[in-house]
Amino acid sequence: MARKTANDDPLAPVTVAVGQEDLLLDRAVREVVAAAKAADADTDVRDLTPDQLQPGTLAELTSPSLFAERKVVVVRNAQDLSADTVKDVKAYLGSPAEEITLVLLHAGGAKGKGLLDAARKAGAREVACPKMTKPADRLAFVRGEFRSLGRSATSEACQALCDAIGSDLRELASAVSQLVADVEGTIDEAIVGRYYTGRAEASSFTVADRAVEGRTAEALEALRWSLATGVAPVMITSALAQGVRAIGKLSSARGGRPADLARELGMPPWKIDRVRQQMRGWTPDGVAVALRAVAEADAGVKGGGDDPEYALEKAVVVIARAARSRGRA
């Protein structure tokens, strides 16, 4: 779960959520918005990406209102803000406006560190949202989810859920919520087995998601688990193909709101948001290389090769490397 500083008032003038775990970042935003709307149901929420926060925009959004309305201004990927906009934000940190809560989502790395340091120096409330890359961290997350919902689950059940769902925190949280809603009493390993054993489709897409995000080790871990639990190799190549094609389709599409792009590309809006996050390191050449790798793997698992598992591992490594091609250019 996300860790917070001693200043735990979600209506603090400035909150900075630091890390790269999307679920925890979204929860940090929702917590602030919920608190603001509890204080004023008419709270105005502005959710902005770096390209939408130009020099002067923050001043406009935080200027005194005739109606003194409460406002929440969310800035995603704050580490990617332009130098001029960073100056605006730093100036604002020194004198935040009343009835306005600024939420900065920052990846926490070296990029944009000056802004993060300035926010901390100004006394911003901080929520830590680190990537949970270790199995032990994900297991602790699942246990915490059950506790937060007021339910008990055995250690074996928590481990079985992690084994069945994989490393995606959104899916883990959703699975916990589903079990809590459907099952009375203590949740044990047998209950988890009835609900989630054999989630072939979900595990296939976990492999694809990790691969197109450039997370080689996690993609290979998910691949080996999927194969070990009986997932058909052809399902994995299909998921890999869909993941790479989604990157290609969105990267060549016109810019716009998720809802508009969803209609244009035939994807649900939530998937547009996810693919936008995944496509950061991709180039057109990288997409072409990845598609060739998928085609070769598909041929390999359909009888064109001696070792389907090796064909899949090779494709995953090539795709993950292609996902980081922009950084190597």
mmCIF file of C-alpha atoms in Angstrom:
data_model
loop_
_atom_site.group_PDB
_atom_site.id
_atom_site.type_symbol
_atom_site.label_atom_id
_atom_site.label_comp_id
_atom_site.label_asym_id
_atom_site.label_seq_id
_atom_site.Cartn_x
_atom_site.Cartn_y
_atom_site.Cartn_z
ATOM 1 C CA MET A 1 0.000 0.000 0.000
ATOM 2 C CA ALA A 2 1.032 3.595 -0.501
ATOM 3 C CA ARG A 3 3.074 5.108 2.314
ATOM 4 C CA LYS A 4 2.393 8.634 3.508
ATOM 5 C CA THR A 5 4.275 11.314 5.373
ATOM 6 C CA ALA A 6 3.284 12.559 8.801
ATOM 7 C CA ASN A 7 1.190 15.275 7.162
ATOM 8 C CA ASP A 8 -1.689 12.987 6.235
ATOM 9 C CA ASP A 9 -4.381 15.573 5.484
ATOM 10 C CA PRO A 10 -5.574 14.891 1.910
ATOM 11 C CA LEU A 11 -6.664 18.526 1.750
ATOM 12 C CA ALA A 12 -3.136 19.807 2.370
ATOM 13 C CA PRO A 13 -2.356 22.619 -0.095
ATOM 14 C CA VAL A 14 0.060 20.387 -2.026
ATOM 15 C CA THR A 15 0.266 16.607 -2.287
ATOM 16 C CA VAL A 16 3.077 14.924 -4.189
ATOM 17 C CA ALA A 17 2.614 11.251 -5.072
ATOM 18 C CA VAL A 18 5.998 9.719 -5.845
ATOM 19 C CA GLY A 19 6.571 6.478 -7.712
ATOM 20 C CA GLN A 20 5.615 4.506 -10.787
ATOM 21 C CA GLU A 21 2.866 2.198 -9.535
ATOM 22 C CA ASP A 22 -0.167 3.377 -11.490
ATOM 23 C CA LEU A 23 -2.765 1.907 -9.146
ATOM 24 C CA LEU A 24 -1.276 3.625 -6.104
ATOM 25 C CA LEU A 25 -0.892 6.915 -7.977
ATOM 26 C CA ASP A 26 -4.543 6.781 -9.018
ATOM 27 C CA ARG A 27 -5.582 5.987 -5.462
ATOM 28 C CA ALA A 28 -3.607 8.969 -4.179
ATOM 29 C CA VAL A 29 -5.521 11.197 -6.588
ATOM 30 C CA ARG A 30 -8.884 9.643 -5.708
ATOM 31 C CA GLU A 31 -8.248 10.143 -1.997
ATOM 32 C CA VAL A 32 -7.641 13.874 -2.468
ATOM 33 C CA VAL A 33 -10.619 14.287 -4.795
ATOM 34 C CA ALA A 34 -12.916 12.388 -2.426
ATOM 35 C CA ALA A 35 -11.853 14.553 0.523
ATOM 36 C CA ALA A 36 -12.348 17.730 -1.493
ATOM 37 C CA LYS A 37 -15.805 16.674 -2.671
ATOM 38 C CA ALA A 38 -16.739 15.713 0.883
ATOM 39 C CA ALA A 39 -15.875 19.280 1.905
ATOM 40 C CA ASP A 40 -17.577 20.791 -1.150
ATOM 41 C CA ALA A 41 -19.658 18.671 -3.506
ATOM 42 C CA ASP A 42 -19.139 21.231 -6.281
ATOM 43 C CA THR A 43 -15.345 20.905 -6.223
ATOM 44 C CA ASP A 44 -13.835 21.525 -9.659
ATOM 45 C CA VAL A 45 -11.278 18.840 -10.608
ATOM 46 C CA ARG A 46 -8.709 19.514 -13.331
ATOM 47 C CA ASP A 47 -6.601 16.503 -14.368
ATOM 48 C CA LEU A 48 -3.698 17.589 -16.589
ATOM 49 C CA THR A 49 -0.812 16.041 -18.496
ATOM 50 C CA PRO A 50 2.468 17.957 -18.976
ATOM 51 C CA ASP A 51 1.516 19.090 -22.479
ATOM 52 C CA GLN A 52 -1.692 20.605 -21.084
ATOM 53 C CA LEU A 53 0.103 22.603 -18.380
ATOM 54 C CA GLN A 54 1.804 25.339 -20.333
ATOM 55 C CA PRO A 55 3.582 28.377 -18.795
ATOM 56 C CA GLY A 56 0.876 30.545 -17.230
ATOM 57 C CA THR A 57 -1.754 27.785 -17.094
ATOM 58 C CA LEU A 58 -1.245 27.077 -13.403
ATOM 59 C CA ALA A 59 -1.680 30.765 -12.565
ATOM 60 C CA GLU A 60 -4.970 30.783 -14.467
ATOM 61 C CA LEU A 61 -6.228 27.654 -12.740
ATOM 62 C CA THR A 62 -5.309 28.884 -9.257
ATOM 63 C CA SER A 63 -6.399 32.501 -9.588
ATOM 64 C CA PRO A 64 -9.090 33.660 -7.120
ATOM 65 C CA SER A 65 -12.611 32.745 -8.200
ATOM 66 C CA LEU A 66 -15.621 35.019 -7.932
ATOM 67 C CA PHE A 67 -17.471 32.173 -6.230
ATOM 68 C CA ALA A 68 -14.509 31.003 -4.093
ATOM 69 C CA GLU A 69 -14.973 27.454 -5.332
ATOM 70 C CA ARG A 70 -12.840 24.592 -4.092
ATOM 71 C CA LYS A 71 -10.582 23.144 -6.753
ATOM 72 C CA VAL A 72 -8.249 20.166 -7.164
ATOM 73 C CA VAL A 73 -5.532 20.500 -9.800
ATOM 74 C CA VAL A 74 -3.842 17.202 -10.692
ATOM 75 C CA VAL A 75 -0.603 17.245 -12.688
ATOM 76 C CA ARG A 76 0.459 13.849 -14.019
ATOM 77 C CA ASN A 77 4.030 12.950 -14.953
ATOM 78 C CA ALA A 78 5.280 16.138 -13.317
ATOM 79 C CA GLN A 79 8.859 15.085 -14.057
ATOM 80 C CA ASP A 80 8.112 15.787 -17.745
ATOM 81 C CA LEU A 81 7.054 19.426 -17.289
ATOM 82 C CA SER A 82 8.885 22.045 -19.329
ATOM 83 C CA ALA A 83 11.475 24.227 -17.604
ATOM 84 C CA ASP A 84 9.248 27.317 -17.787
ATOM 85 C CA THR A 85 6.288 25.464 -16.315
ATOM 86 C CA VAL A 86 8.473 24.079 -13.525
ATOM 87 C CA LYS A 87 9.316 27.671 -12.624
ATOM 88 C CA ASP A 88 5.591 28.414 -12.376
ATOM 89 C CA VAL A 89 4.994 25.417 -10.140
ATOM 90 C CA LYS A 90 7.935 26.239 -7.874
ATOM 91 C CA ALA A 91 6.665 29.796 -7.504
ATOM 92 C CA TYR A 92 3.218 28.471 -6.608
ATOM 93 C CA LEU A 93 4.647 26.130 -3.975
ATOM 94 C CA GLY A 94 5.894 29.152 -2.064
ATOM 95 C CA SER A 95 2.423 30.667 -1.830
ATOM 96 C CA PRO A 96 -0.350 28.158 -2.511
ATOM 97 C CA ALA A 97 -3.888 29.459 -2.946
ATOM 98 C CA GLU A 98 -6.660 28.841 -0.450
ATOM 99 C CA GLU A 99 -9.376 26.314 -1.283
ATOM 100 C CA ILE A 100 -7.097 24.767 -3.914
ATOM 101 C CA THR A 101 -5.267 21.467 -3.638
ATOM 102 C CA LEU A 102 -2.419 20.809 -6.053
ATOM 103 C CA VAL A 103 -1.541 17.149 -6.658
ATOM 104 C CA LEU A 104 1.754 16.402 -8.400
ATOM 105 C CA LEU A 105 2.384 12.873 -9.662
ATOM 106 C CA HIS A 106 6.130 12.349 -10.011
ATOM 107 C CA ALA A 107 8.003 9.206 -11.108
ATOM 108 C CA GLY A 108 10.635 9.823 -8.449
ATOM 109 C CA GLY A 109 13.766 9.400 -10.556
ATOM 110 C CA ALA A 110 16.503 11.845 -11.441
ATOM 111 C CA LYS A 111 14.424 13.525 -14.124
ATOM 112 C CA GLY A 112 12.626 16.539 -12.693
ATOM 113 C CA LYS A 113 14.218 16.014 -9.280
ATOM 114 C CA GLY A 114 14.474 19.764 -8.712
ATOM 115 C CA LEU A 115 10.693 20.073 -8.702
ATOM 116 C CA LEU A 116 10.327 17.139 -6.325
ATOM 117 C CA ASP A 117 12.921 18.604 -3.963
ATOM 118 C CA ALA A 118 11.136 21.970 -4.061
ATOM 119 C CA ALA A 119 7.814 20.362 -3.176
ATOM 120 C CA ARG A 120 9.358 18.525 -0.250
ATOM 121 C CA LYS A 121 11.114 21.667 0.961
ATOM 122 C CA ALA A 122 7.795 23.511 0.833
ATOM 123 C CA GLY A 123 6.285 20.917 3.188
ATOM 124 C CA ALA A 124 4.103 19.109 0.679
ATOM 125 C CA ARG A 125 2.214 16.048 1.822
ATOM 126 C CA GLU A 126 3.936 13.055 0.251
ATOM 127 C CA VAL A 127 2.485 9.700 -0.754
ATOM 128 C CA ALA A 128 4.974 6.998 -1.779
ATOM 129 C CA CYS A 129 3.754 4.832 -4.664
ATOM 130 C CA PRO A 130 6.715 2.566 -5.528
ATOM 131 C CA LYS A 131 6.604 -0.170 -8.137
ATOM 132 C CA MET A 132 6.057 -3.533 -6.479
ATOM 133 C CA THR A 133 8.518 -5.659 -8.391
ATOM 134 C CA LYS A 134 9.194 -8.268 -5.705
ATOM 135 C CA PRO A 135 6.790 -11.159 -5.056
ATOM 136 C CA ALA A 136 6.990 -10.430 -1.318
ATOM 137 C CA ASP A 137 5.810 -6.853 -1.919
ATOM 138 C CA ARG A 138 2.822 -8.056 -3.942
ATOM 139 C CA LEU A 139 1.969 -10.602 -1.274
ATOM 140 C CA ALA A 140 2.032 -7.859 1.385
ATOM 141 C CA PHE A 141 -0.158 -5.737 -0.881
ATOM 142 C CA VAL A 142 -2.796 -8.480 -1.117
ATOM 143 C CA ARG A 143 -2.793 -8.971 2.642
ATOM 144 C CA GLY A 144 -3.203 -5.234 3.097
ATOM 145 C CA GLU A 145 -6.115 -5.171 0.647
ATOM 146 C CA PHE A 146 -7.985 -7.799 2.647
ATOM 147 C CA ARG A 147 -7.271 -5.932 5.901
ATOM 148 C CA SER A 148 -8.440 -2.606 4.466
ATOM 149 C CA LEU A 149 -11.749 -4.246 3.520
ATOM 150 C CA GLY A 150 -12.139 -5.680 7.006
ATOM 151 C CA ARG A 151 -11.755 -9.309 5.995
ATOM 152 C CA SER A 152 -9.382 -12.118 6.836
ATOM 153 C CA ALA A 153 -7.621 -14.409 4.401
ATOM 154 C CA THR A 154 -5.147 -17.166 5.128
ATOM 155 C CA SER A 155 -1.520 -16.799 4.114
ATOM 156 C CA GLU A 156 -1.992 -19.668 1.678
ATOM 157 C CA ALA A 157 -4.959 -17.894 0.091
ATOM 158 C CA CYS A 158 -2.989 -14.681 -0.377
ATOM 159 C CA GLN A 159 -0.132 -16.568 -1.993
ATOM 160 C CA ALA A 160 -2.499 -18.538 -4.220
ATOM 161 C CA LEU A 161 -4.112 -15.323 -5.388
ATOM 162 C CA CYS A 162 -0.720 -13.836 -6.280
ATOM 163 C CA ASP A 163 0.192 -17.017 -8.138
ATOM 164 C CA ALA A 164 -3.083 -17.050 -10.057
ATOM 165 C CA ILE A 165 -3.307 -13.370 -10.971
ATOM 166 C CA GLY A 166 0.316 -12.408 -11.513
ATOM 167 C CA SER A 167 2.007 -9.046 -10.948
ATOM 168 C CA ASP A 168 -0.687 -6.575 -12.048
ATOM 169 C CA LEU A 169 -1.801 -4.690 -8.921
ATOM 170 C CA ARG A 170 -5.075 -3.583 -10.486
ATOM 171 C CA GLU A 171 -6.027 -7.181 -11.168
ATOM 172 C CA LEU A 172 -4.946 -8.239 -7.691
ATOM 173 C CA ALA A 173 -7.010 -5.489 -6.066
ATOM 174 C CA SER A 174 -9.999 -6.366 -8.241
ATOM 175 C CA ALA A 175 -9.700 -10.041 -7.324
ATOM 176 C CA VAL A 176 -9.612 -9.224 -3.608
ATOM 177 C CA SER A 177 -12.706 -7.034 -3.962
ATOM 178 C CA GLN A 178 -14.517 -9.792 -5.860
ATOM 179 C CA LEU A 179 -13.728 -12.404 -3.217
ATOM 180 C CA VAL A 180 -14.766 -10.105 -0.372
ATOM 181 C CA ALA A 181 -18.057 -9.327 -2.116
ATOM 182 C CA ASP A 182 -18.871 -12.957 -2.911
ATOM 183 C CA VAL A 183 -17.550 -14.964 0.027
ATOM 184 C CA GLU A 184 -18.469 -14.898 3.708
ATOM 185 C CA GLY A 185 -16.041 -15.730 6.466
ATOM 186 C CA THR A 186 -12.338 -16.386 6.166
ATOM 187 C CA ILE A 187 -11.048 -16.734 2.601
ATOM 188 C CA ASP A 188 -8.832 -19.776 2.170
ATOM 189 C CA GLU A 189 -6.777 -21.360 -0.583
ATOM 190 C CA ALA A 190 -9.619 -23.601 -1.760
ATOM 191 C CA ILE A 191 -11.873 -20.602 -2.376
ATOM 192 C CA VAL A 192 -9.157 -18.824 -4.360
ATOM 193 C CA GLY A 193 -8.644 -21.994 -6.388
ATOM 194 C CA ARG A 194 -12.341 -22.197 -7.291
ATOM 195 C CA TYR A 195 -12.387 -18.593 -8.464
ATOM 196 C CA TYR A 196 -9.053 -18.083 -10.162
ATOM 197 C CA THR A 197 -7.331 -21.321 -11.167
ATOM 198 C CA GLY A 198 -6.915 -21.469 -14.924
ATOM 199 C CA ARG A 199 -7.063 -17.765 -15.694
ATOM 200 C CA ALA A 200 -5.321 -18.376 -19.001
ATOM 201 C CA GLU A 201 -6.494 -15.245 -20.781
ATOM 202 C CA ALA A 202 -5.547 -12.946 -17.902
ATOM 203 C CA SER A 203 -2.099 -14.505 -17.516
ATOM 204 C CA SER A 204 -1.450 -14.257 -21.268
ATOM 205 C CA PHE A 205 -2.146 -10.549 -21.231
ATOM 206 C CA THR A 206 0.063 -10.126 -18.169
ATOM 207 C CA VAL A 207 2.944 -11.525 -20.227
ATOM 208 C CA ALA A 208 2.123 -9.114 -23.053
ATOM 209 C CA ASP A 209 1.758 -6.087 -20.773
ATOM 210 C CA ARG A 210 5.104 -6.653 -19.097
ATOM 211 C CA ALA A 211 6.820 -7.244 -22.450
ATOM 212 C CA VAL A 212 5.542 -4.070 -24.158
ATOM 213 C CA GLU A 213 6.497 -2.108 -21.028
ATOM 214 C CA GLY A 214 10.095 -3.272 -21.471
ATOM 215 C CA ARG A 215 10.096 -5.207 -18.184
ATOM 216 C CA THR A 216 11.999 -8.249 -19.433
ATOM 217 C CA ALA A 217 12.479 -10.145 -16.171
ATOM 218 C CA GLU A 218 8.851 -9.780 -15.114
ATOM 219 C CA ALA A 219 7.611 -10.725 -18.589
ATOM 220 C CA LEU A 220 9.703 -13.882 -18.575
ATOM 221 C CA GLU A 221 8.537 -14.711 -15.052
ATOM 222 C CA ALA A 222 4.903 -14.328 -16.135
ATOM 223 C CA LEU A 223 5.564 -16.370 -19.276
ATOM 224 C CA ARG A 224 7.090 -19.279 -17.380
ATOM 225 C CA TRP A 225 4.267 -19.255 -14.848
ATOM 226 C CA SER A 226 1.664 -19.220 -17.624
ATOM 227 C CA LEU A 227 3.267 -22.150 -19.409
ATOM 228 C CA ALA A 228 3.675 -24.038 -16.137
ATOM 229 C CA THR A 229 -0.042 -23.667 -15.392
ATOM 230 C CA GLY A 230 -1.081 -24.973 -18.782
ATOM 231 C CA VAL A 231 -1.733 -21.833 -20.794
ATOM 232 C CA ALA A 232 -1.657 -22.643 -24.511
ATOM 233 C CA PRO A 233 1.320 -20.985 -26.262
ATOM 234 C CA VAL A 234 -0.963 -19.767 -29.054
ATOM 235 C CA MET A 235 -2.905 -17.693 -26.508
ATOM 236 C CA ILE A 236 0.305 -15.985 -25.450
ATOM 237 C CA THR A 237 1.359 -15.147 -29.019
ATOM 238 C CA SER A 238 -2.129 -13.750 -29.603
ATOM 239 C CA ALA A 239 -1.829 -11.521 -26.525
ATOM 240 C CA LEU A 240 1.655 -10.378 -27.582
ATOM 241 C CA ALA A 241 0.349 -9.506 -31.038
ATOM 242 C CA GLN A 242 -2.539 -7.500 -29.603
ATOM 243 C CA GLY A 243 -0.218 -5.640 -27.249
ATOM 244 C CA VAL A 244 2.253 -4.627 -29.970
ATOM 245 C CA ARG A 245 -0.497 -3.725 -32.451
ATOM 246 C CA ALA A 246 -2.146 -1.494 -29.852
ATOM 247 C CA ILE A 247 1.156 0.367 -29.433
ATOM 248 C CA GLY A 248 1.418 0.806 -33.212
ATOM 249 C CA LYS A 249 -2.189 1.923 -33.656
ATOM 250 C CA LEU A 250 -2.089 4.499 -30.876
ATOM 251 C CA SER A 251 1.337 5.879 -31.832
ATOM 252 C CA SER A 252 0.107 6.591 -35.360
ATOM 253 C CA ALA A 253 -3.262 8.019 -34.298
ATOM 254 C CA ARG A 254 -4.074 11.676 -34.013
ATOM 255 C CA GLY A 255 -3.877 13.165 -30.541
ATOM 256 C CA GLY A 256 -7.089 13.581 -28.619
ATOM 257 C CA ARG A 257 -9.111 12.563 -25.612
ATOM 258 C CA PRO A 258 -9.264 8.876 -24.667
ATOM 259 C CA ALA A 259 -12.953 8.739 -25.549
ATOM 260 C CA ASP A 260 -12.304 10.095 -29.059
ATOM 261 C CA LEU A 261 -9.366 7.778 -29.637
ATOM 262 C CA ALA A 262 -11.375 4.843 -28.298
ATOM 263 C CA ARG A 263 -13.997 5.397 -30.993
ATOM 264 C CA GLU A 264 -11.362 5.857 -33.693
ATOM 265 C CA LEU A 265 -9.273 2.810 -32.770
ATOM 266 C CA GLY A 266 -11.950 0.504 -31.432
ATOM 267 C CA MET A 267 -10.454 0.278 -27.949
ATOM 268 C CA PRO A 268 -12.125 0.973 -24.596
ATOM 269 C CA PRO A 269 -11.017 4.308 -23.025
ATOM 270 C CA TRP A 270 -9.271 2.562 -20.112
ATOM 271 C CA LYS A 271 -7.098 0.687 -22.595
ATOM 272 C CA ILE A 272 -6.166 3.951 -24.353
ATOM 273 C CA ASP A 273 -4.830 5.254 -21.041
ATOM 274 C CA ARG A 274 -2.889 2.042 -20.386
ATOM 275 C CA VAL A 275 -1.357 1.892 -23.876
ATOM 276 C CA ARG A 276 -0.331 5.567 -23.616
ATOM 277 C CA GLN A 277 1.683 4.653 -20.548
ATOM 278 C CA GLN A 278 3.186 1.611 -22.255
ATOM 279 C CA MET A 279 4.229 3.317 -25.503
ATOM 280 C CA ARG A 280 6.723 5.801 -24.041
ATOM 281 C CA GLY A 281 9.882 4.002 -25.145
ATOM 282 C CA TRP A 282 8.609 2.832 -28.512
ATOM 283 C CA THR A 283 9.642 3.941 -32.005
ATOM 284 C CA PRO A 284 8.097 2.949 -35.372
ATOM 285 C CA ASP A 285 11.144 0.762 -36.051
ATOM 286 C CA GLY A 286 10.701 -0.883 -32.662
ATOM 287 C CA VAL A 287 7.075 -1.726 -33.459
ATOM 288 C CA ALA A 288 8.158 -3.293 -36.768
ATOM 289 C CA VAL A 289 10.833 -5.392 -35.048
ATOM 290 C CA ALA A 290 8.367 -6.531 -32.383
ATOM 291 C CA LEU A 291 5.731 -7.532 -34.934
ATOM 292 C CA ARG A 292 8.287 -9.644 -36.783
ATOM 293 C CA ALA A 293 9.221 -11.309 -33.488
ATOM 294 C CA VAL A 294 5.578 -12.099 -32.792
ATOM 295 C CA ALA A 295 5.139 -13.562 -36.275
ATOM 296 C CA GLU A 296 8.204 -15.777 -35.819
ATOM 297 C CA ALA A 297 6.972 -16.927 -32.403
ATOM 298 C CA ASP A 298 3.517 -17.655 -33.808
ATOM 299 C CA ALA A 299 5.061 -19.840 -36.492
ATOM 300 C CA GLY A 300 7.250 -21.496 -33.877
ATOM 301 C CA VAL A 301 4.374 -22.473 -31.583
ATOM 302 C CA LYS A 302 2.247 -23.736 -34.483
ATOM 303 C CA GLY A 303 4.709 -26.362 -35.608
ATOM 304 C CA GLY A 304 7.375 -24.308 -37.333
ATOM 305 C CA GLY A 305 9.923 -24.858 -34.570
ATOM 306 C CA ASP A 306 11.121 -27.580 -32.215
ATOM 307 C CA ASP A 307 10.691 -25.653 -28.955
ATOM 308 C CA PRO A 308 7.571 -23.440 -28.523
ATOM 309 C CA GLU A 309 8.751 -22.272 -25.097
ATOM 310 C CA TYR A 310 12.044 -21.021 -26.518
ATOM 311 C CA ALA A 311 10.192 -19.294 -29.378
ATOM 312 C CA LEU A 312 8.051 -17.433 -26.852
ATOM 313 C CA GLU A 313 10.979 -16.487 -24.621
ATOM 314 C CA LYS A 314 12.866 -15.134 -27.627
ATOM 315 C CA ALA A 315 9.848 -13.064 -28.704
ATOM 316 C CA VAL A 316 9.370 -11.642 -25.198
ATOM 317 C CA VAL A 317 13.014 -10.570 -24.989
ATOM 318 C CA VAL A 318 12.903 -8.936 -28.445
ATOM 319 C CA ILE A 319 9.652 -7.110 -27.669
ATOM 320 C CA ALA A 320 10.909 -5.856 -24.299
ATOM 321 C CA ARG A 321 14.115 -4.617 -25.948
ATOM 322 C CA ALA A 322 12.076 -2.864 -28.670
ATOM 323 C CA ALA A 323 10.020 -1.167 -25.948
ATOM 324 C CA ARG A 324 13.195 0.624 -24.840
ATOM 325 C CA SER A 325 14.386 1.489 -28.349
ATOM 326 C CA ARG A 326 13.730 5.219 -27.999
ATOM 327 C CA GLY A 327 16.000 5.425 -24.986
ATOM 328 C CA ARG A 328 18.855 3.810 -26.947
ATOM 329 C CA ALA A 329 18.450 5.995 -29.999
#
